[in-house]
PDB file of C-alpha atoms in Angstrom:
ATOM      1  CA  UNK A   1     -13.971 -93.521  59.049  1.00 49.00           C
ATOM      2  CA  UNK A   2     -12.511 -96.722  60.742  1.00 52.00           C
ATOM      3  CA  UNK A   3     -11.681 -99.660  59.016  1.00 57.00           C
ATOM      4  CA  UNK A   4     -13.900-102.589  59.263  1.00 56.00           C
ATOM      5  CA  UNK A   5     -12.752-105.579  61.307  1.00 84.00           C
ATOM      6  CA  UNK A   6     -10.720-103.701  63.858  1.00 93.00           C
ATOM      7  CA  UNK A   7      -9.383-105.255  66.902  1.00 97.00           C
ATOM      8  CA  UNK A   8     -11.692-104.461  69.826  1.00 98.00           C
ATOM      9  CA  UNK A   9     -10.619-104.990  73.563  1.00 99.00           C
ATOM     10  CA  UNK A  10     -13.032-104.478  76.211  1.00 99.00           C
ATOM     11  CA  UNK A  11     -11.130-104.293  79.423  1.00 99.00           C
ATOM     12  CA  UNK A  12     -13.229-105.162  82.899  1.00 98.00           C
ATOM     13  CA  UNK A  13     -10.911-104.390  86.163  1.00 96.00           C
ATOM     14  CA  UNK A  14     -12.396-106.522  89.033  1.00 96.00           C
ATOM     15  CA  UNK A  15     -12.234-107.530  92.493  1.00 94.00           C
ATOM     16  CA  UNK A  16     -14.461-109.846  94.442  1.00 94.00           C
ATOM     17  CA  UNK A  17     -17.215-110.245  91.582  1.00 95.00           C
ATOM     18  CA  UNK A  18     -17.653-114.002  91.578  1.00 95.00           C
ATOM     19  CA  UNK A  19     -21.217-113.188  91.864  1.00 94.00           C
ATOM     20  CA  UNK A  20     -21.284-110.972  88.808  1.00 95.00           C
ATOM     21  CA  UNK A  21     -18.610-111.917  86.199  1.00 97.00           C
ATOM     22  CA  UNK A  22     -19.499-115.264  84.808  1.00 97.00           C
ATOM     23  CA  UNK A  23     -22.895-113.774  83.717  1.00 96.00           C
ATOM     24  CA  UNK A  24     -21.704-110.760  82.797  1.00 97.00           C
ATOM     25  CA  UNK A  25     -19.395-112.219  80.116  1.00 98.00           C
ATOM     26  CA  UNK A  26     -22.003-114.437  79.032  1.00 96.00           C
ATOM     27  CA  UNK A  27     -24.168-111.408  78.181  1.00 97.00           C
ATOM     28  CA  UNK A  28     -21.465-109.485  76.728  1.00 98.00           C
ATOM     29  CA  UNK A  29     -20.783-112.306  74.190  1.00 96.00           C
ATOM     30  CA  UNK A  30     -24.299-112.680  73.420  1.00 95.00           C
ATOM     31  CA  UNK A  31     -24.755-109.075  72.683  1.00 96.00           C
ATOM     32  CA  UNK A  32     -21.387-108.406  70.714  1.00 95.00           C
ATOM     33  CA  UNK A  33     -21.416-111.476  68.804  1.00 91.00           C
ATOM     34  CA  UNK A  34     -24.264-109.821  66.388  1.00 88.00           C
ATOM     35  CA  UNK A  35     -21.405-106.826  65.673  1.00 92.00           C
ATOM     36  CA  UNK A  36     -20.108-108.567  62.811  1.00 84.00           C
ATOM     37  CA  UNK A  37     -17.760-105.426  61.824  1.00 87.00           C
ATOM     38  CA  UNK A  38     -15.252-106.095  64.676  1.00 95.00           C
ATOM     39  CA  UNK A  39     -13.378-108.582  66.411  1.00 96.00           C
ATOM     40  CA  UNK A  40     -14.072-108.217  69.908  1.00 97.00           C
ATOM     41  CA  UNK A  41     -12.213-109.734  73.347  1.00 98.00           C
ATOM     42  CA  UNK A  42     -12.708-109.277  76.726  1.00 98.00           C
ATOM     43  CA  UNK A  43      -9.707-108.376  79.148  1.00 99.00           C
ATOM     44  CA  UNK A  44     -10.298-109.313  82.734  1.00 99.00           C
ATOM     45  CA  UNK A  45      -7.995-107.481  85.194  1.00 98.00           C
ATOM     46  CA  UNK A  46      -8.434-109.102  88.620  1.00 98.00           C
ATOM     47  CA  UNK A  47      -6.797-108.025  91.632  1.00 96.00           C
ATOM     48  CA  UNK A  48      -6.065-111.559  93.398  1.00 94.00           C
ATOM     49  CA  UNK A  49      -9.929-111.784  94.437  1.00 96.00           C
ATOM     50  CA  UNK A  50      -9.918-114.245  97.341  1.00 96.00           C
ATOM     51  CA  UNK A  51     -13.544-115.196  96.157  1.00 95.00           C
ATOM     52  CA  UNK A  52     -12.452-116.759  93.259  1.00 95.00           C
ATOM     53  CA  UNK A  53     -13.172-114.336  90.859  1.00 97.00           C
ATOM     54  CA  UNK A  54     -10.274-115.381  88.131  1.00 97.00           C
ATOM     55  CA  UNK A  55     -11.168-119.074  88.585  1.00 97.00           C
ATOM     56  CA  UNK A  56     -14.726-118.515  87.267  1.00 97.00           C
ATOM     57  CA  UNK A  57     -13.272-116.590  84.005  1.00 98.00           C
ATOM     58  CA  UNK A  58     -10.242-119.129  83.634  1.00 96.00           C
ATOM     59  CA  UNK A  59     -13.213-121.897  83.698  1.00 95.00           C
ATOM     60  CA  UNK A  60     -15.131-120.226  81.018  1.00 94.00           C
ATOM     61  CA  UNK A  61     -12.188-121.134  78.605  1.00 91.00           C
ATOM     62  CA  UNK A  62     -13.624-118.924  75.643  1.00 93.00           C
ATOM     63  CA  UNK A  63     -10.676-117.911  73.168  1.00 94.00           C
ATOM     64  CA  UNK A  64     -11.783-114.229  73.273  1.00 96.00           C
ATOM     65  CA  UNK A  65     -11.664-113.742  77.012  1.00 98.00           C
ATOM     66  CA  UNK A  66      -8.109-113.235  78.493  1.00 98.00           C
ATOM     67  CA  UNK A  67      -7.476-112.842  82.406  1.00 98.00           C
ATOM     68  CA  UNK A  68      -4.811-110.778  83.602  1.00 98.00           C
ATOM     69  CA  UNK A  69      -4.292-111.928  87.318  1.00 97.00           C
ATOM     70  CA  UNK A  70      -2.577-109.133  89.302  1.00 97.00           C
ATOM     71  CA  UNK A  71      -0.941-110.440  92.770  1.00 95.00           C
ATOM     72  CA  UNK A  72      -2.583-108.098  94.833  1.00 94.00           C
ATOM     73  CA  UNK A  73      -5.071-105.077  95.302  1.00 91.00           C
ATOM     74  CA  UNK A  74      -3.845-102.168  93.436  1.00 90.00           C
ATOM     75  CA  UNK A  75      -6.587-100.179  92.567  1.00 87.00           C
ATOM     76  CA  UNK A  76      -8.875 -99.042  89.528  1.00 89.00           C
ATOM     77  CA  UNK A  77      -6.459 -96.999  87.702  1.00 90.00           C
ATOM     78  CA  UNK A  78      -3.430 -99.260  87.754  1.00 93.00           C
ATOM     79  CA  UNK A  79      -5.891-101.837  86.190  1.00 95.00           C
ATOM     80  CA  UNK A  80      -6.677 -99.635  83.723  1.00 96.00           C
ATOM     81  CA  UNK A  81      -3.244 -98.799  82.870  1.00 96.00           C
ATOM     82  CA  UNK A  82      -2.168-102.627  83.055  1.00 96.00           C
ATOM     83  CA  UNK A  83      -4.791-103.534  80.966  1.00 98.00           C
ATOM     84  CA  UNK A  84      -4.603-100.822  78.279  1.00 98.00           C
ATOM     85  CA  UNK A  85      -0.821-101.812  77.899  1.00 97.00           C
ATOM     86  CA  UNK A  86      -1.564-105.739  77.809  1.00 98.00           C
ATOM     87  CA  UNK A  87      -4.106-104.609  75.248  1.00 98.00           C
ATOM     88  CA  UNK A  88      -2.114-102.913  72.844  1.00 98.00           C
ATOM     89  CA  UNK A  89       1.083-104.930  73.279  1.00 97.00           C
ATOM     90  CA  UNK A  90      -0.432-108.455  73.463  1.00 98.00           C
ATOM     91  CA  UNK A  91      -3.444-108.293  71.703  1.00 98.00           C
ATOM     92  CA  UNK A  92      -3.198-105.811  69.211  1.00 97.00           C
ATOM     93  CA  UNK A  93      -5.978-103.733  70.385  1.00 98.00           C
ATOM     94  CA  UNK A  94      -6.812-100.799  68.083  1.00 98.00           C
ATOM     95  CA  UNK A  95      -9.998 -99.608  70.330  1.00 98.00           C
ATOM     96  CA  UNK A  96     -10.318-100.080  73.634  1.00 99.00           C
ATOM     97  CA  UNK A  97     -13.479-100.254  76.122  1.00 99.00           C
ATOM     98  CA  UNK A  98     -13.663 -99.386  79.887  1.00 98.00           C
ATOM     99  CA  UNK A  99     -16.346-101.278  81.540  1.00 98.00           C
ATOM    100  CA  UNK A 100     -17.480-101.991  85.177  1.00 95.00           C
ATOM    101  CA  UNK A 101     -17.467-105.783  86.234  1.00 95.00           C
ATOM    102  CA  UNK A 102     -21.123-105.494  88.097  1.00 93.00           C
ATOM    103  CA  UNK A 103     -23.651-104.991  85.396  1.00 94.00           C
ATOM    104  CA  UNK A 104     -23.370-101.005  86.344  1.00 94.00           C
ATOM    105  CA  UNK A 105     -22.828-100.459  82.285  1.00 97.00           C
ATOM    106  CA  UNK A 106     -25.188-102.032  79.565  1.00 97.00           C
ATOM    107  CA  UNK A 107     -23.272-104.266  77.245  1.00 97.00           C
ATOM    108  CA  UNK A 108     -25.845-103.386  74.675  1.00 97.00           C
ATOM    109  CA  UNK A 109     -24.836-100.165  74.195  1.00 98.00           C
ATOM    110  CA  UNK A 110     -21.464-101.206  72.798  1.00 98.00           C
ATOM    111  CA  UNK A 111     -22.815-100.705  69.203  1.00 97.00           C
ATOM    112  CA  UNK A 112     -23.312 -97.365  70.000  1.00 98.00           C
ATOM    113  CA  UNK A 113     -19.986 -96.550  71.160  1.00 98.00           C
ATOM    114  CA  UNK A 114     -18.641 -98.276  68.397  1.00 98.00           C
ATOM    115  CA  UNK A 115     -20.497 -96.177  65.712  1.00 97.00           C
ATOM    116  CA  UNK A 116     -19.652 -93.022  67.008  1.00 98.00           C
ATOM    117  CA  UNK A 117     -15.881 -94.235  66.702  1.00 98.00           C
ATOM    118  CA  UNK A 118     -16.918 -95.192  63.248  1.00 96.00           C
ATOM    119  CA  UNK A 119     -17.773 -91.392  62.724  1.00 97.00           C
ATOM    120  CA  UNK A 120     -14.899 -90.238  63.524  1.00 97.00           C
ATOM    121  CA  UNK A 121     -14.560 -89.941  67.136  1.00 98.00           C
ATOM    122  CA  UNK A 122     -11.489 -90.711  69.082  1.00 98.00           C
ATOM    123  CA  UNK A 123     -12.954 -90.687  72.640  1.00 99.00           C
ATOM    124  CA  UNK A 124     -16.429 -91.829  73.282  1.00 99.00           C
ATOM    125  CA  UNK A 125     -18.169 -91.476  76.692  1.00 99.00           C
ATOM    126  CA  UNK A 126     -20.840 -93.108  77.986  1.00 98.00           C
ATOM    127  CA  UNK A 127     -22.696 -90.030  80.101  1.00 97.00           C
ATOM    128  CA  UNK A 128     -25.142 -89.926  82.942  1.00 95.00           C
ATOM    129  CA  UNK A 129     -25.326 -86.409  82.824  1.00 94.00           C
ATOM    130  CA  UNK A 130     -26.306 -85.477  79.368  1.00 96.00           C
ATOM    131  CA  UNK A 131     -29.864 -85.680  77.726  1.00 96.00           C
ATOM    132  CA  UNK A 132     -31.159 -89.022  77.730  1.00 96.00           C
ATOM    133  CA  UNK A 133     -28.734 -90.538  79.996  1.00 95.00           C
ATOM    134  CA  UNK A 134     -29.640 -91.528  83.462  1.00 93.00           C
ATOM    135  CA  UNK A 135     -28.796 -93.151  87.151  1.00 91.00           C
ATOM    136  CA  UNK A 136     -31.169 -96.246  87.718  1.00 88.00           C
ATOM    137  CA  UNK A 137     -31.261 -97.440  91.749  1.00 79.00           C
ATOM    138  CA  UNK A 138     -28.094 -95.724  93.218  1.00 73.00           C
ATOM    139  CA  UNK A 139     -27.935 -94.636  96.480  1.00 75.00           C
ATOM    140  CA  UNK A 140     -28.605 -90.898  97.464  1.00 78.00           C
ATOM    141  CA  UNK A 141     -25.034 -90.616  98.965  1.00 74.00           C
ATOM    142  CA  UNK A 142     -22.984 -91.936  96.000  1.00 76.00           C
ATOM    143  CA  UNK A 143     -25.458 -89.775  93.337  1.00 81.00           C
ATOM    144  CA  UNK A 144     -24.223 -86.369  95.780  1.00 82.00           C
ATOM    145  CA  UNK A 145     -20.792 -87.624  95.242  1.00 79.00           C
ATOM    146  CA  UNK A 146     -20.841 -88.274  91.539  1.00 80.00           C
ATOM    147  CA  UNK A 147     -22.902 -84.528  90.802  1.00 85.00           C
ATOM    148  CA  UNK A 148     -20.259 -82.742  92.977  1.00 83.00           C
ATOM    149  CA  UNK A 149     -17.197 -84.354  91.882  1.00 80.00           C
ATOM    150  CA  UNK A 150     -18.271 -83.736  88.025  1.00 85.00           C
ATOM    151  CA  UNK A 151     -18.811 -79.922  89.181  1.00 87.00           C
ATOM    152  CA  UNK A 152     -15.861 -79.689  90.711  1.00 84.00           C
ATOM    153  CA  UNK A 153     -13.989 -81.104  88.053  1.00 83.00           C
ATOM    154  CA  UNK A 154     -15.323 -79.458  85.426  1.00 88.00           C
ATOM    155  CA  UNK A 155     -14.598 -76.009  87.112  1.00 87.00           C
ATOM    156  CA  UNK A 156     -11.166 -76.579  88.274  1.00 84.00           C
ATOM    157  CA  UNK A 157      -9.623 -78.486  85.073  1.00 84.00           C
ATOM    158  CA  UNK A 158     -11.581 -76.664  82.576  1.00 87.00           C
ATOM    159  CA  UNK A 159     -13.216 -79.933  81.183  1.00 90.00           C
ATOM    160  CA  UNK A 160     -16.072 -79.241  78.359  1.00 92.00           C
ATOM    161  CA  UNK A 161     -17.477 -82.997  79.483  1.00 95.00           C
ATOM    162  CA  UNK A 162     -20.566 -83.253  81.336  1.00 94.00           C
ATOM    163  CA  UNK A 163     -19.374 -86.688  82.801  1.00 94.00           C
ATOM    164  CA  UNK A 164     -15.754 -86.386  83.676  1.00 91.00           C
ATOM    165  CA  UNK A 165     -15.792 -89.604  85.590  1.00 88.00           C
ATOM    166  CA  UNK A 166     -18.005 -92.059  83.702  1.00 93.00           C
ATOM    167  CA  UNK A 167     -16.162 -95.634  83.610  1.00 94.00           C
ATOM    168  CA  UNK A 168     -18.084 -96.915  80.585  1.00 98.00           C
ATOM    169  CA  UNK A 169     -15.777 -95.269  77.535  1.00 98.00           C
ATOM    170  CA  UNK A 170     -14.402 -96.380  74.035  1.00 99.00           C
ATOM    171  CA  UNK A 171     -11.163 -94.839  73.349  1.00 99.00           C
ATOM    172  CA  UNK A 172      -8.622 -95.296  70.021  1.00 98.00           C
ATOM    173  CA  UNK A 173      -5.189 -96.933  71.278  1.00 98.00           C
ATOM    174  CA  UNK A 174      -3.448 -94.320  68.527  1.00 97.00           C
ATOM    175  CA  UNK A 175      -4.632 -91.801  71.457  1.00 97.00           C
ATOM    176  CA  UNK A 176      -3.516 -93.984  74.451  1.00 97.00           C
ATOM    177  CA  UNK A 177      -0.012 -94.415  72.711  1.00 96.00           C
ATOM    178  CA  UNK A 178       0.267 -90.697  73.112  1.00 96.00           C
ATOM    179  CA  UNK A 179       0.217 -91.031  76.794  1.00 93.00           C
ATOM    180  CA  UNK A 180       2.892 -92.022  79.142  1.00 89.00           C
ATOM    181  CA  UNK A 181       0.628 -94.199  80.975  1.00 88.00           C
ATOM    182  CA  UNK A 182       3.548 -94.822  83.866  1.00 82.00           C
ATOM    183  CA  UNK A 183       3.584 -91.139  84.714  1.00 78.00           C
ATOM    184  CA  UNK A 184      -0.170 -91.462  85.681  1.00 81.00           C
ATOM    185  CA  UNK A 185      -0.108 -92.093  89.373  1.00 77.00           C
ATOM    186  CA  UNK A 186      -3.832 -91.211  90.624  1.00 76.00           C
ATOM    187  CA  UNK A 187      -6.488 -93.934  91.849  1.00 73.00           C
ATOM    188  CA  UNK A 188     -10.108 -94.620  91.804  1.00 71.00           C
ATOM    189  CA  UNK A 189     -12.518 -91.429  90.411  1.00 70.00           C
ATOM    190  CA  UNK A 190      -9.279 -89.340  90.192  1.00 78.00           C
ATOM    191  CA  UNK A 191      -7.794 -91.730  87.071  1.00 86.00           C
ATOM    192  CA  UNK A 192     -10.992 -91.145  84.912  1.00 89.00           C
ATOM    193  CA  UNK A 193     -10.497 -87.253  85.519  1.00 87.00           C
ATOM    194  CA  UNK A 194      -7.011 -87.555  84.707  1.00 87.00           C
ATOM    195  CA  UNK A 195      -7.189 -89.539  81.750  1.00 92.00           C
ATOM    196  CA  UNK A 196      -9.938 -87.683  80.454  1.00 93.00           C
ATOM    197  CA  UNK A 197      -7.878 -84.514  80.929  1.00 89.00           C
ATOM    198  CA  UNK A 198      -4.348 -85.654  79.235  1.00 90.00           C
ATOM    199  CA  UNK A 199      -6.826 -86.925  76.425  1.00 95.00           C
ATOM    200  CA  UNK A 200      -8.554 -83.188  76.105  1.00 92.00           C
ATOM    201  CA  UNK A 201      -5.108 -81.668  76.032  1.00 89.00           C
ATOM    202  CA  UNK A 202      -4.705 -83.053  72.625  1.00 93.00           C
ATOM    203  CA  UNK A 203      -7.311 -81.616  70.849  1.00 89.00           C
ATOM    204  CA  UNK A 204      -8.881 -84.918  69.570  1.00 96.00           C
ATOM    205  CA  UNK A 205     -12.427 -85.476  68.861  1.00 98.00           C
ATOM    206  CA  UNK A 206     -14.659 -86.288  71.795  1.00 98.00           C
ATOM    207  CA  UNK A 207     -18.216 -87.271  72.220  1.00 98.00           C
ATOM    208  CA  UNK A 208     -20.747 -88.064  74.720  1.00 98.00           C
ATOM    209  CA  UNK A 209     -23.601 -90.435  74.590  1.00 99.00           C
ATOM    210  CA  UNK A 210     -26.522 -90.854  77.094  1.00 98.00           C
ATOM    211  CA  UNK A 211     -26.160 -94.203  78.797  1.00 98.00           C
ATOM    212  CA  UNK A 212     -28.321 -95.569  81.899  1.00 96.00           C
ATOM    213  CA  UNK A 213     -25.908 -96.547  84.771  1.00 94.00           C
ATOM    214  CA  UNK A 214     -27.659 -99.172  87.212  1.00 90.00           C
ATOM    215  CA  UNK A 215     -26.777 -99.980  90.974  1.00 82.00           C
ATOM    216  CA  UNK A 216     -24.349-103.130  91.137  1.00 78.00           C
ATOM    217  CA  UNK A 217     -26.637-106.095  90.718  1.00 75.00           C
ATOM    218  CA  UNK A 218     -24.850-108.010  93.383  1.00 72.00           C
ATOM    219  CA  UNK A 219     -23.359-107.187  96.979  1.00 53.00           C
ATOM    220  CA  UNK A 220     -24.507-104.885  99.502  1.00 47.00           C
ATOM    221  CA  UNK A 221     -23.562-101.499 100.472  1.00 45.00           C
ATOM    222  CA  UNK A 222     -21.960-100.616 103.292  1.00 36.00           C
ATOM    223  CA  UNK A 223     -23.086 -96.582 103.498  1.00 44.00           C
ATOM    224  CA  UNK A 224     -22.712 -94.918 106.536  1.00 51.00           C
ATOM    225  CA  UNK A 225     -24.014 -91.346 106.424  1.00 47.00           C
ATOM    226  CA  UNK A 226     -20.785 -89.775 107.375  1.00 52.00           C
ATOM    227  CA  UNK A 227     -19.305 -91.461 104.240  1.00 48.00           C
ATOM    228  CA  UNK A 228     -21.017 -88.749 102.287  1.00 46.00           C
ATOM    229  CA  UNK A 229     -18.788 -86.378 104.129  1.00 52.00           C
ATOM    230  CA  UNK A 230     -15.820 -88.354 103.877  1.00 59.00           C
ATOM    231  CA  UNK A 231     -16.229 -89.413 100.154  1.00 51.00           C
ATOM    232  CA  UNK A 232     -16.515 -85.775  98.888  1.00 54.00           C
ATOM    233  CA  UNK A 233     -13.111 -84.779 100.933  1.00 70.00           C
ATOM    234  CA  UNK A 234     -11.451 -87.417  99.386  1.00 67.00           C
ATOM    235  CA  UNK A 235     -13.034 -86.331  95.462  1.00 62.00           C
ATOM    236  CA  UNK A 236     -11.836 -82.940  96.366  1.00 72.00           C
ATOM    237  CA  UNK A 237      -8.357 -83.989  97.528  1.00 79.00           C
ATOM    238  CA  UNK A 238      -7.976 -86.215  94.490  1.00 72.00           C
ATOM    239  CA  UNK A 239      -9.118 -83.179  92.146  1.00 74.00           C
ATOM    240  CA  UNK A 240      -6.669 -80.773  93.615  1.00 80.00           C
ATOM    241  CA  UNK A 241      -4.045 -83.592  93.308  1.00 77.00           C
ATOM    242  CA  UNK A 242      -4.628 -83.638  89.734  1.00 74.00           C
ATOM    243  CA  UNK A 243      -4.388 -79.986  89.430  1.00 74.00           C
ATOM    244  CA  UNK A 244      -1.062 -79.852  90.994  1.00 80.00           C
ATOM    245  CA  UNK A 245       0.317 -82.879  88.396  1.00 74.00           C
ATOM    246  CA  UNK A 246      -1.037 -80.748  85.436  1.00 69.00           C
ATOM    247  CA  UNK A 247       1.147 -77.858  86.724  1.00 70.00           C
ATOM    248  CA  UNK A 248       4.184 -80.109  85.570  1.00 64.00           C
TER     249      UNK A 248
END
């Protein structure tokens, strides 16, 4: 059983999320203020967004909201690694959340994650693909890519998890401290899969809970039909890369 008043840091990587970030942060604050057992902070890792995302975060001027602004667009995996290290070393995080910055993830689920951590789980994954989980409003091509990518990852890497690429997770930092984060050099979707693979090798307690994954609230899709084949190919290449890395 985890002790009360643990330090929780919710990490949100951003790039050009000015239309979403202010409202999202206010929503997270409003949702988590009723969770009395934890000291909850939010860390925005912004890749120098040209649309003023970081300025919006700064102007909120909240004691529990922190900004880590990087000097260039370096990608999701790198953002999470920098965020993990900052949260552990500077904010004394004991539990870390991964969360998207575009309203794809419902902040009301945060308490559900924390209760499972209390129940003894080391990693809690918000799953779209277990009973009770779903995807709302997402374009067909993105569903195809996600389902196919998860299937390939589960088969090739032997991952006993239904949603390998979920970006909504809660992780005990005691687990992250056992991983050499600097050696993780995969990007995007592959980062989530590779991190899960490394954690599963530790034989820790993992729980999937159902979530609804929503289409981003603001911003338009630039989808073209050929993108299906291009993105599926990228998924396959990423998983092959992970398999090679795991062999060493």
